[in-house]
Short mmCIF file of C-alpha atoms and ligand atoms in Angstrom, two decimals:
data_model
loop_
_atom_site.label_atom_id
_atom_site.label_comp_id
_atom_site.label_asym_id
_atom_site.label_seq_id
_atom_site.Cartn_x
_atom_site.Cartn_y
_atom_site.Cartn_z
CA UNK P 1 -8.57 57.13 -101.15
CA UNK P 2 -10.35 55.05 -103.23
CA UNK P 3 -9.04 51.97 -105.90
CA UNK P 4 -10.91 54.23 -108.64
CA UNK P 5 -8.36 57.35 -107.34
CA UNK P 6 -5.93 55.14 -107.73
CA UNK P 7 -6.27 55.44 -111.45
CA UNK P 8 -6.60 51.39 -112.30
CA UNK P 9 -8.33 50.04 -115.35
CA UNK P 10 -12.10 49.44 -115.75
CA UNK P 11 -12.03 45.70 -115.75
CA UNK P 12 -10.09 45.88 -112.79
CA UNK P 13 -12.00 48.49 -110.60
CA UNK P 14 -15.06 46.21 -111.74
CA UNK P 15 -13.60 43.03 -110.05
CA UNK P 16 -12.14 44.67 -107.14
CA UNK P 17 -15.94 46.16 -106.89
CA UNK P 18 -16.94 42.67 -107.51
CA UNK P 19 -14.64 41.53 -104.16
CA UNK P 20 -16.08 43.99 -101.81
CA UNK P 21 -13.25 45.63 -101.15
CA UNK P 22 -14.24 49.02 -100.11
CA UNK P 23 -11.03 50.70 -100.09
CA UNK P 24 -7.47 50.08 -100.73
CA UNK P 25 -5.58 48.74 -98.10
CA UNK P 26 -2.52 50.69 -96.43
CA UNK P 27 0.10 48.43 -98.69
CA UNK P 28 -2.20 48.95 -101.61
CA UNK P 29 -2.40 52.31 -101.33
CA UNK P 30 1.30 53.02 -100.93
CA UNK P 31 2.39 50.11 -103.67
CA UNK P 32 -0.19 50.78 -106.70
CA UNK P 33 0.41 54.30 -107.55
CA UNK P 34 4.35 53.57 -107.81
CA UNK P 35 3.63 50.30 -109.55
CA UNK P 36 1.44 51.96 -111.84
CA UNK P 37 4.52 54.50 -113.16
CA UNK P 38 6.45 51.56 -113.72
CA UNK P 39 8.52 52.08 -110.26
CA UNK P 40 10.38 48.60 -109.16
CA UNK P 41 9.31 48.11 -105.24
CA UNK P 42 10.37 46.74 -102.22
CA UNK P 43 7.72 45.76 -99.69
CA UNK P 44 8.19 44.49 -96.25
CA UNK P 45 4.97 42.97 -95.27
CA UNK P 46 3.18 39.85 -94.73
CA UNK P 47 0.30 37.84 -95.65
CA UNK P 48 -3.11 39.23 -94.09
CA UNK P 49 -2.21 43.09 -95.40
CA UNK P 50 -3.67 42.77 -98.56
CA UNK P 51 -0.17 42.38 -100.36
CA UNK P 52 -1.32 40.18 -103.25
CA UNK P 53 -3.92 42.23 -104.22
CA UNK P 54 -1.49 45.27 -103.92
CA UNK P 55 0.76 43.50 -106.80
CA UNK P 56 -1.61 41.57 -109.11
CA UNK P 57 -4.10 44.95 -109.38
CA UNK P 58 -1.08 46.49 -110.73
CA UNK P 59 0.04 44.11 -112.97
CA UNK P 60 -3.58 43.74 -114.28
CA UNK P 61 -3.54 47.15 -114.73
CA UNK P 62 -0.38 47.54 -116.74
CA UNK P 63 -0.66 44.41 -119.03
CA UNK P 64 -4.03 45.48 -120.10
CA UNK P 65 -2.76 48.85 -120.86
CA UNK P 66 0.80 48.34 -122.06
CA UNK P 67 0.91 47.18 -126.10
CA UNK P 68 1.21 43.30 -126.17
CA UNK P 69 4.11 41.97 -127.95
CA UNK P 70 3.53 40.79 -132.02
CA UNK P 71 2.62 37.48 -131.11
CA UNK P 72 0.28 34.91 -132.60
CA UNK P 73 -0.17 33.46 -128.98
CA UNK P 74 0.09 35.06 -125.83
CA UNK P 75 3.67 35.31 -124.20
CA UNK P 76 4.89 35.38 -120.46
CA UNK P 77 4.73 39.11 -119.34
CA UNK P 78 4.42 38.76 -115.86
CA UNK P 79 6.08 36.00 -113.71
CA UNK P 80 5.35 35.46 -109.90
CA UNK P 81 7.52 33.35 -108.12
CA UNK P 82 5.92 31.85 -104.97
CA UNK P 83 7.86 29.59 -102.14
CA UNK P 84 4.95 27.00 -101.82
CA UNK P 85 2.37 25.19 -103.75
CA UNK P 86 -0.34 26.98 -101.35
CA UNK P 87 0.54 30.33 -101.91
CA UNK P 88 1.18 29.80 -105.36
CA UNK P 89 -2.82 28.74 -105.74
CA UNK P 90 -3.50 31.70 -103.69
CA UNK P 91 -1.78 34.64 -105.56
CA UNK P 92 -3.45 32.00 -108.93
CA UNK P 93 -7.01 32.39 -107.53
CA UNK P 94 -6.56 36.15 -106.53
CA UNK P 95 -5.19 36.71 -110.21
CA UNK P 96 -8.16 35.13 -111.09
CA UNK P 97 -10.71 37.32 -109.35
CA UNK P 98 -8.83 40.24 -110.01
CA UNK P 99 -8.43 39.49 -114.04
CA UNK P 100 -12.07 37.72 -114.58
CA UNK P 101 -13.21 40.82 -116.70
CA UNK P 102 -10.02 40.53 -118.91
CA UNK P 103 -8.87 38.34 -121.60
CA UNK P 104 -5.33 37.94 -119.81
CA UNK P 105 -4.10 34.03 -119.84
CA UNK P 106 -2.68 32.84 -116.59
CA UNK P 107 -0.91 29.59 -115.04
CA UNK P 108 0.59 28.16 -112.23
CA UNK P 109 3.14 25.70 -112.40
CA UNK P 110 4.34 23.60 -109.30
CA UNK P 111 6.33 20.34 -108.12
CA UNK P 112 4.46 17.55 -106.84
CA UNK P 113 2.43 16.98 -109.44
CA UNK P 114 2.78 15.25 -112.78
CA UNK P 115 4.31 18.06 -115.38
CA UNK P 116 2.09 17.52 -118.13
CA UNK P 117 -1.13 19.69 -117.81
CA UNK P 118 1.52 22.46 -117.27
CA UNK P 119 3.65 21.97 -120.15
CA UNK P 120 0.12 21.83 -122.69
CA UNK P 121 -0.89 25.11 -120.75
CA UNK P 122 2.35 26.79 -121.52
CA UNK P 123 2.39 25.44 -125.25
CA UNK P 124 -0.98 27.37 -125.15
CA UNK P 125 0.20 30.65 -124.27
CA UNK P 126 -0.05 32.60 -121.26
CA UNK P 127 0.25 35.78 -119.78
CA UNK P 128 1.21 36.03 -116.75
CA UNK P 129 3.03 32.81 -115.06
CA UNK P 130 2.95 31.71 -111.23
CA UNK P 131 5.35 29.41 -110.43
CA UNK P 132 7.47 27.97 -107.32
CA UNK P 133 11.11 27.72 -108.28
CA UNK P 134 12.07 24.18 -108.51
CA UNK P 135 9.52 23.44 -111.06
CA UNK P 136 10.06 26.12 -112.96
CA UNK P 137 13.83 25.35 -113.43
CA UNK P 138 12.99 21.94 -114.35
CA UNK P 139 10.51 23.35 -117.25
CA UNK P 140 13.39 26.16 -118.40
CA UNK P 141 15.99 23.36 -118.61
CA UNK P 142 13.49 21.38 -120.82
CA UNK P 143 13.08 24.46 -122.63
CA UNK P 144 9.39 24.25 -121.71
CA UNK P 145 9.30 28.10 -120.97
CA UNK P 146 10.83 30.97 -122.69
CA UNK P 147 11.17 33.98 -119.97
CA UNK P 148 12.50 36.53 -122.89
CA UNK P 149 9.41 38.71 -122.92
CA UNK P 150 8.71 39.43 -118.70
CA UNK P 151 7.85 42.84 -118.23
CA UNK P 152 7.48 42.41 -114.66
CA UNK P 153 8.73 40.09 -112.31
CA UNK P 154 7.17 39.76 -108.50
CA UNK P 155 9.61 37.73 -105.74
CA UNK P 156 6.54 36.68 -103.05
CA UNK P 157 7.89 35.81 -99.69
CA UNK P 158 11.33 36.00 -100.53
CA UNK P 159 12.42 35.63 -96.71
CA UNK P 160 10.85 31.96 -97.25
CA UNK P 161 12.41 31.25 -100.19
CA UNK P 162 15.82 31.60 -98.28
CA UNK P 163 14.74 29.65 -95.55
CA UNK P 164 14.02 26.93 -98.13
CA UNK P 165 16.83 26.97 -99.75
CA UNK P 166 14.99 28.75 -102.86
CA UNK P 167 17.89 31.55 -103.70
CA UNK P 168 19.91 30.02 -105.86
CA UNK P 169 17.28 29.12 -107.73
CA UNK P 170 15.61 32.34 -107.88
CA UNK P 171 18.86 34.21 -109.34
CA UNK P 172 19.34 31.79 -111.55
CA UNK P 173 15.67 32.01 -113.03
CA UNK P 174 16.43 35.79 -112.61
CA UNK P 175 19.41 35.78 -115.39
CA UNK P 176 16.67 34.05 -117.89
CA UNK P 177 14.86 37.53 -117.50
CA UNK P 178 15.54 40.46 -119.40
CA UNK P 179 17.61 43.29 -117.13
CA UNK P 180 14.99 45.99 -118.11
CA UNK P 181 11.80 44.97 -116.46
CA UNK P 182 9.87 45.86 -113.19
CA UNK P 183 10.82 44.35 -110.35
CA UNK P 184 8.36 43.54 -107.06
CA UNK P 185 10.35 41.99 -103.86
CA UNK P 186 8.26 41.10 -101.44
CA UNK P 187 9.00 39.61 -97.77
CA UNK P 188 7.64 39.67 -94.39
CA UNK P 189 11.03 40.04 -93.12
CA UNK P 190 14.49 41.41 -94.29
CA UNK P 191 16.96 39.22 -93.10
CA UNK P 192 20.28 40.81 -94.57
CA UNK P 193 20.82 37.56 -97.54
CA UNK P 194 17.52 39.59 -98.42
CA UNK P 195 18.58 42.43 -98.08
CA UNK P 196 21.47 41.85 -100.08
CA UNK P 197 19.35 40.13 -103.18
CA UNK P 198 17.17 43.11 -102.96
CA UNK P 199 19.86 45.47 -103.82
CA UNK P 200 21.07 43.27 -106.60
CA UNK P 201 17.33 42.86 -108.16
CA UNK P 202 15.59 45.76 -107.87
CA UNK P 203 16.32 49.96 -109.77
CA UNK P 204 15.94 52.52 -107.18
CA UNK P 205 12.64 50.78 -105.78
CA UNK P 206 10.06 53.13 -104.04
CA UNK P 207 10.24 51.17 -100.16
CA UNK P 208 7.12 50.31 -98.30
CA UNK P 209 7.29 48.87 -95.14
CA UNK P 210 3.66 48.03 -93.61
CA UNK P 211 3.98 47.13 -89.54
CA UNK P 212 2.82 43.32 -89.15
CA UNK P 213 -0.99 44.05 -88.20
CA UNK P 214 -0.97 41.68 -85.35
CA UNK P 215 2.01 43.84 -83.74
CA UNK P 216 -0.96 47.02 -83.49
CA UNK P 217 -3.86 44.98 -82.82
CA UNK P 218 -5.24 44.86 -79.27
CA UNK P 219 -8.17 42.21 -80.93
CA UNK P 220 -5.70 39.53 -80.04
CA UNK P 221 -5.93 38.33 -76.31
CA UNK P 222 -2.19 37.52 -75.92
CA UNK P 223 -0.81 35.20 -73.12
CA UNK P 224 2.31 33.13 -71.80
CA UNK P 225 2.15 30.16 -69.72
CA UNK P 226 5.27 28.62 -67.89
CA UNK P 227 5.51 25.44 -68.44
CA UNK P 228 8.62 22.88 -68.96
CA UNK P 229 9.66 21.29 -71.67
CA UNK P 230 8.70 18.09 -70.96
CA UNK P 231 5.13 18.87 -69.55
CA UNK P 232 4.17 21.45 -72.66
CA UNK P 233 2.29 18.24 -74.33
CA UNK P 234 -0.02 17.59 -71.58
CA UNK P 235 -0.71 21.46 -70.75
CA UNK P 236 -1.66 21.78 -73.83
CA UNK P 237 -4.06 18.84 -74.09
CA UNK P 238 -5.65 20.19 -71.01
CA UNK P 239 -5.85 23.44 -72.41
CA UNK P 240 -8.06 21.60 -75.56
CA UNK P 241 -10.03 19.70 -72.82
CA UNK P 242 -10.82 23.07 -71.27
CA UNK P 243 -12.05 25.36 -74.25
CA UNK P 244 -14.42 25.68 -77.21
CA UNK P 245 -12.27 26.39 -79.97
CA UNK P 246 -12.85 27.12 -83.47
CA UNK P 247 -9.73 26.67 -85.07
CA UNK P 248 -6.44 25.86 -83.45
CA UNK P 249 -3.11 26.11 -85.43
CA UNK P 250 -0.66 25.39 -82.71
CA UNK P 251 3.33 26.55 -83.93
CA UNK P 252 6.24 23.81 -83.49
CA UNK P 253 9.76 25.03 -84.40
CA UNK P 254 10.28 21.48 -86.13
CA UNK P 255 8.72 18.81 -88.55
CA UNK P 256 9.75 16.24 -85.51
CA UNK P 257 8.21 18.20 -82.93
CA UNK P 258 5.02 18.71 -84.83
CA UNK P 259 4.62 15.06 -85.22
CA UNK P 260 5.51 14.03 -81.28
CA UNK P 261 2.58 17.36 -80.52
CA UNK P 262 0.06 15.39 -82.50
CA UNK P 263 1.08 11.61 -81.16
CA UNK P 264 0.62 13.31 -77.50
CA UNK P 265 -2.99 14.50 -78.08
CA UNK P 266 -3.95 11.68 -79.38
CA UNK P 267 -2.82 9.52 -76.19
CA UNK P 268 -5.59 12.38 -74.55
CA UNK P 269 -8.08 10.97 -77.11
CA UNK P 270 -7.38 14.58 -78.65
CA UNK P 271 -7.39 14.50 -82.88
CA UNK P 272 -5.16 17.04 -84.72
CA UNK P 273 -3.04 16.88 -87.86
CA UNK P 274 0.41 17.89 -89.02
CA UNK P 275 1.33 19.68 -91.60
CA UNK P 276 5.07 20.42 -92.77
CA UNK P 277 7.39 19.99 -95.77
CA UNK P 278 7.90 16.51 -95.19
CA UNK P 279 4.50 15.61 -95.90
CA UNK P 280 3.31 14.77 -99.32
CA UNK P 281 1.48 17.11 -101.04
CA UNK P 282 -1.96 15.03 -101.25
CA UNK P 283 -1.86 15.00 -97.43
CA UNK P 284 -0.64 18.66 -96.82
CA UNK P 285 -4.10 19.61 -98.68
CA UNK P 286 -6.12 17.03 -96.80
CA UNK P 287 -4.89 18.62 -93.97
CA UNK P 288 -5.78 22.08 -94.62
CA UNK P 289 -9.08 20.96 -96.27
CA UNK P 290 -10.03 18.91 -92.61
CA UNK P 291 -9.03 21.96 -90.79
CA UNK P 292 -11.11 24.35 -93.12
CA UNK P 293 -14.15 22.38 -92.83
CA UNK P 294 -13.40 21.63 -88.91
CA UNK P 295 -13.45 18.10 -89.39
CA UNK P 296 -9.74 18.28 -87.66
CA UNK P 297 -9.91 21.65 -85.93
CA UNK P 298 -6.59 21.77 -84.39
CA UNK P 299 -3.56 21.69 -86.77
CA UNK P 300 0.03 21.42 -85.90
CA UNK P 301 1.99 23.02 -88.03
CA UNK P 302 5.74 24.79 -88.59
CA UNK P 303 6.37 28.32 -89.43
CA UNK P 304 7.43 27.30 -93.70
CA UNK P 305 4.41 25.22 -93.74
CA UNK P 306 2.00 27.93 -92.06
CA UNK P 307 3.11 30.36 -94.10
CA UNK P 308 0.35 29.50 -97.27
CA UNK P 309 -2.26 28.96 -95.17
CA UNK P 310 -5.02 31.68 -95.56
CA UNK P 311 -7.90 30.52 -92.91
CA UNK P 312 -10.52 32.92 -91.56
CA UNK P 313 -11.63 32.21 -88.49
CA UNK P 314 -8.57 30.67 -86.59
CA UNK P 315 -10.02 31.52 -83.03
CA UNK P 316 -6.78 29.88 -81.19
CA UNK P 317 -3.19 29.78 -81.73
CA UNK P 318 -0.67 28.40 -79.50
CA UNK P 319 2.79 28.35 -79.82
CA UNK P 320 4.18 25.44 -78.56
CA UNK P 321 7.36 26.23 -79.38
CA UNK P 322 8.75 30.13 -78.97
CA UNK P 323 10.51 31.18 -82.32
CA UNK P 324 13.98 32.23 -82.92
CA UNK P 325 12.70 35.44 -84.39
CA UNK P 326 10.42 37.63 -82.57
CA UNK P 327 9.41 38.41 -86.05
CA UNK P 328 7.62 35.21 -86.73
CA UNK P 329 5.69 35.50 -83.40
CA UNK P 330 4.07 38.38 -84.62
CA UNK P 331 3.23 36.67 -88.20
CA UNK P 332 2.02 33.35 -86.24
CA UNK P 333 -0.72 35.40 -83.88
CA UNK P 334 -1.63 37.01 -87.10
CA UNK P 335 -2.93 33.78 -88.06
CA UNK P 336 -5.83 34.96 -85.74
CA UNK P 337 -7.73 37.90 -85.00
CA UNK P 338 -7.72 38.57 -88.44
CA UNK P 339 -10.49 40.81 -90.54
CA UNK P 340 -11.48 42.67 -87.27
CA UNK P 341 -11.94 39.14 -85.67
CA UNK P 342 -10.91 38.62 -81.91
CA UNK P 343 -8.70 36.01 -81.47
CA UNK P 344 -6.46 34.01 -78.36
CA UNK P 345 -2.50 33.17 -78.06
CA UNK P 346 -1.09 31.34 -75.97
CA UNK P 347 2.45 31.15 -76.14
CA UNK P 348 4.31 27.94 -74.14
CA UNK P 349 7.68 28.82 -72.47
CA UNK P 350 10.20 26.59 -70.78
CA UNK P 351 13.25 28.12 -68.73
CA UNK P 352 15.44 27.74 -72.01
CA UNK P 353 13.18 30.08 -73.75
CA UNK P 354 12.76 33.39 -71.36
CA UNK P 355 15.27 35.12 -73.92
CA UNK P 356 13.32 34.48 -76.82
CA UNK P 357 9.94 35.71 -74.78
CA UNK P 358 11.81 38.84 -73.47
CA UNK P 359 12.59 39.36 -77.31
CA UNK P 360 8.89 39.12 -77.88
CA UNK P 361 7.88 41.29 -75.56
CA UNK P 362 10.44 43.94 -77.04
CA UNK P 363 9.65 44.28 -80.70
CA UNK P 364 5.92 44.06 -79.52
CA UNK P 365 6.38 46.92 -76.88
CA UNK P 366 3.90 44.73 -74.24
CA UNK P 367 4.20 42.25 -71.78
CA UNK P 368 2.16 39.15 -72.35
CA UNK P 369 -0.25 38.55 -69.59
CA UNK P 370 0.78 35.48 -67.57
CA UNK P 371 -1.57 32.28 -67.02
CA UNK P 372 -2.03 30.85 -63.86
CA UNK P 373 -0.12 27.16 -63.14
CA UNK P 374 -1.42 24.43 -65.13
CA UNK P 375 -1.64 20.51 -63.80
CA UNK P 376 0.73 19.05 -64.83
CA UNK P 377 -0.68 15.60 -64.24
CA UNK P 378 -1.34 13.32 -67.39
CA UNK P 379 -4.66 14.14 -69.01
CA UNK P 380 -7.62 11.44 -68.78
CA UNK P 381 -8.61 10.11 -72.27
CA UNK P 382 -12.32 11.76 -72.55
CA UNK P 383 -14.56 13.22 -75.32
CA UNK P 384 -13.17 16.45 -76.15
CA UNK P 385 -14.59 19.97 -76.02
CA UNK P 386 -15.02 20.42 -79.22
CA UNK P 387 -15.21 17.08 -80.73
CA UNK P 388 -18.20 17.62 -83.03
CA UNK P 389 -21.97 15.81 -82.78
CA UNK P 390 -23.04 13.77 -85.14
CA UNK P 391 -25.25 16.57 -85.80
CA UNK P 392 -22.25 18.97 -85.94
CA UNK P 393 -20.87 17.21 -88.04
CA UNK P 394 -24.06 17.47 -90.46
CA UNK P 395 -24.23 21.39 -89.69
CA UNK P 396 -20.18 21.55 -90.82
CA UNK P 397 -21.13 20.07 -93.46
CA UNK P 398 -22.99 23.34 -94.86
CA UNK P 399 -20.51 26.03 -93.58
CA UNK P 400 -18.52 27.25 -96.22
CA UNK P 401 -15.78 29.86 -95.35
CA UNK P 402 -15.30 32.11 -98.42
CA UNK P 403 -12.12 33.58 -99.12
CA UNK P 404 -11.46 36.88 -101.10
CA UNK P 405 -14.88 37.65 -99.95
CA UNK P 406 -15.14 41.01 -97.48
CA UNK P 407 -18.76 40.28 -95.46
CA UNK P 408 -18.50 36.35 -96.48
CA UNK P 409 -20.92 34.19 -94.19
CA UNK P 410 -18.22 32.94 -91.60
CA UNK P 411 -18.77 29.83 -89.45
CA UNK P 412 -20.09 30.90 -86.27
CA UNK P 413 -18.11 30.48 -83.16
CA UNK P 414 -18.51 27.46 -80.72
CA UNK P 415 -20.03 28.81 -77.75
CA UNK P 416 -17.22 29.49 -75.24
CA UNK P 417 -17.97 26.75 -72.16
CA UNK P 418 -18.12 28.96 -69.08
CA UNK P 419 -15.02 30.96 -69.04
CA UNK P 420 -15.28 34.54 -69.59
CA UNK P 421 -12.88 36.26 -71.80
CA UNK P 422 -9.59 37.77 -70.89
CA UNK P 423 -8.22 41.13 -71.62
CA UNK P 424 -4.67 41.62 -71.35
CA UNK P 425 -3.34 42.78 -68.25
CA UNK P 426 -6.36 41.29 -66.85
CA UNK P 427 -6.47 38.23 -63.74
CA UNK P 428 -7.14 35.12 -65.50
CA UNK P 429 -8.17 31.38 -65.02
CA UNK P 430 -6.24 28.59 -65.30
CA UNK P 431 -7.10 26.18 -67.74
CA UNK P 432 -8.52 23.83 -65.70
CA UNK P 433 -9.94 26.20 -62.64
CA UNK P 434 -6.93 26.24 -60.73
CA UNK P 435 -7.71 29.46 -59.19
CA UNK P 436 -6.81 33.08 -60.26
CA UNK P 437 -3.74 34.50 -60.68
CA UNK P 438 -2.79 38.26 -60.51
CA UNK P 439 -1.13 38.37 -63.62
CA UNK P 440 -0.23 42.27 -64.08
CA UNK P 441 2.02 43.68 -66.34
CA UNK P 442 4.41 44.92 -63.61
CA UNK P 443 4.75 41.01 -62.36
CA UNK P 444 5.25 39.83 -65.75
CA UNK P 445 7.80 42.12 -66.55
CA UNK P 446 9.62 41.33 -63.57
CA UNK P 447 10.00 37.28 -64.57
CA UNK P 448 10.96 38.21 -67.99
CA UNK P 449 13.95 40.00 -66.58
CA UNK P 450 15.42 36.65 -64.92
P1 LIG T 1 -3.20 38.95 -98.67
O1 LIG T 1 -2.42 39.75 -97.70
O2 LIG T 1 -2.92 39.28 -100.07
O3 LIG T 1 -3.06 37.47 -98.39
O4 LIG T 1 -4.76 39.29 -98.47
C1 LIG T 1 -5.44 38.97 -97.29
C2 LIG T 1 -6.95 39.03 -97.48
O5 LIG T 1 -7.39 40.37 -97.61
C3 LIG T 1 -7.44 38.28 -98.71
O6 LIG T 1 -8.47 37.41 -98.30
C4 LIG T 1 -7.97 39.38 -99.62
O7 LIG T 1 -9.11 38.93 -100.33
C5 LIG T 1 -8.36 40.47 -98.66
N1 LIG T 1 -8.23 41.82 -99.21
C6 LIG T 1 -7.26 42.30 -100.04
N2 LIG T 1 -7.45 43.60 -100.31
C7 LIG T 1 -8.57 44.00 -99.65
C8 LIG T 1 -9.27 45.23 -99.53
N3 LIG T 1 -8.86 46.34 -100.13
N4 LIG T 1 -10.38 45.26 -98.77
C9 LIG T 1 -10.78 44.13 -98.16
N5 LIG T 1 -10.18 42.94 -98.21
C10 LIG T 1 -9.06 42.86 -98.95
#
């Protein structure tokens, strides 16, 4: 099927044409013709499937056809509500491509930052708002917004927005919307509070439920290493010392544990930064802007905080911690091997943890591959792998990773340094050249069971 099947708008097929998107993606093709008669939806999917692009085309679509209401200026019709500052700007910049052949005003409106801009922006009139909840409360109690003419209404990430507290928020932004609308609920999982909200928000909403990609990719070289608590920060240094790497986001469950990760790599001489809620926003976007350019190619970061980040070419992740969820190990390796890209995981696990692995191994129907011992022996402070050349650096300097670009020039890959790569169920190295290790499926299953 094609997006011109689909039946959108001109403007729109123009843009999306403009994107280089060939076709519609599985979400889009199952959400736009529903959204299109006006159908609420609920979608169960997560970021990498195309999802944004499945709602905004839509919404495009609709306000561009629908009759505008009798207004001298233009009036909220469509208001996205967005967890995080960073997905906010991302669903705002894929508006933005989408919409660039329309007249259609849009604006995004976050904490953080210093309210006025926003405030002038909504005095000038806009169409369709994008907004994370706590600043958008703070406008609609200084009766900075008027909500009174949304036509449709998109929840992003809603399982995040619970996990940050969000919900009360969100229904009470909900009651300043009128009861006959369109309703879009998004999340990447369903947890049953979701659930439950669903059911309360949305009219007899067409379902779509698109498998996390990363659980049906075999792109993604996927590996466990047994390691104790205690030691994870060294292995995991060694395992820098011991690779070319692109881009490393490495998973902590906590803000704590994300800063301790990236005080122990730097006693190995190895550079990485943090990134979590408890870091301002000004260094939260140096952050991702260091890591984007590879200036600080390894980033430490915790599931909230990872969840905005839209990166191509992440060759590495490692989870340092397991996660609670088997759920969000499927949306962390996603992080990689992403747009047909291979891509590595390596996931830590200490005896406290099998449970959560055997989880893993479950919902993903596959047993990771296991890697060979690791040293556990501190790691000697020496230039890193892929600490970059002065000349690097100058070459960095030029790559430029597009987004919303299908085909975009992508930074090449460092060369890999020696060690050939792994296919599951394959023997592998240790990091360091501590000899093979049969690592079959059969074996690995058997741990897991203990
Ligand atoms: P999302 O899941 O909305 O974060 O989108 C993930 C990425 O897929 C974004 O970089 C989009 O630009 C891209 N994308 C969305 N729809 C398509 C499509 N139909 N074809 C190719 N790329 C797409």
């Amino acid at each position: 099927m094609s997006f011109r099947e689909l039946g959108l708008a001109e403007p729109v097929l123009r843009a999306v044409d403009a994107e280089g998107y060939a076709t519609p993606t599985p979400i889009q093709s199952a959400s736009i013709p529903p959204l299109l008669a006006g159908r609420d939806l609920l979608g169960t999917a997560q970021t990498g499937t195309g999802k944004t692009a499945a709602f905004a085309l839509p919404i495009l679509h609709r306000l561009l056809t629908m009759p505008p209401h009798q207004s001298a200026r233009p009036v909220i019709r469509a208001l996205v509500l967005s967890p995080t500052r960073e997905l906010a700007c991302q669903i705002a910049d894929s508006f933005h491509a989408y919409g660039r052949e329309t007249h259609l005003q849009l604006t995004t409106i976050f904490g953080g930052v210093g309210q006025g801009p926003q405030v002038r922006a909504l005095r000038h009139g806009v169409d369709i708002l994008v907004a994370t909840p706590g600043r958008l409360l703070d406008l609609l109690e200084q009766g900075f917004v008027n909500l009174k003419h949304v036509e449709i209404f998109v929840l992003d990430e809603a399982d995040r927005m619970l996990d940050m507290g969000f919900l009360p928020s969100v229904r009470h932004i909900v009651r300043q919307i009128p009861t006959r609308r369109q309703t879009i609920l998004l999340s990447a999982t369903m947890p049953q509070p979701i659930a439950e909200l669903a059911d309360s928000l949305l009219n007899n909403p067409t379902r779509v439920r698109i498998a996390p990609v990363a659980a049906t990719t075999n792109l993604i070289e996927q590996s466990v290493c047994f390691v104790e608590h205690r030691y994870k920060a060294r292995v995991l240094a060694r395992f820098f010392k011991s690779r070319s790497i692109e881009r490393a986001l490495v998973f902590t469950r906590t803000k704590r544990g994300a800063d301790r990760v990236v005080s122990d790599l730097a006693k190995s001489g190895i550079r990485a930064t943090a990134i979590h809620g408890n870091k301002s926003q000004a260094n939260r976007q140096r952050a991702l802007a260091n890591f984007k350019s590879r200036h600080t190619p390894i980033l430490i970061a915790t599931d909230i905080a990872a969840r905005g980040i839209d990166v191509e070419g992440i060759s590495h992740v490692l989870n340092y911690d397991l996660p609670h969820e088997p759920e969000t190990y499927v949306h962390r390796i996603g992080r990689t091997g992403r747009a047909g890209a291979s891509g590595i995981a390596v996931s830590f696990c200490d005896s406290a943890e099998r449970k959560l692995l055997k989880a893993i191994e479950r919902l993903t129907r596959s047993a990771l591959t296991v890697e060979a011992p690791v040293s556990t022996e501190p790691v000697p402070r020496e230039p890193l792998a892929h600490e970059p050349s002065a000349e690097d650096r100058s070459h960095q300097a030029t790559v430029h990773v597009a987004r919303n670009t299908q085909g975009a020039e992508k930074p090449k890959p460092t060369a890999r340094r020696g060690r050939p790569r792994f296919r599951r169920g394959q023997a592998r190295h240790a990091f360091q050249g501590h000899g093979r290790h049969n690592a079959n499926r059969g074996r690995s299953r058997s741990r897991s069971a203990s």
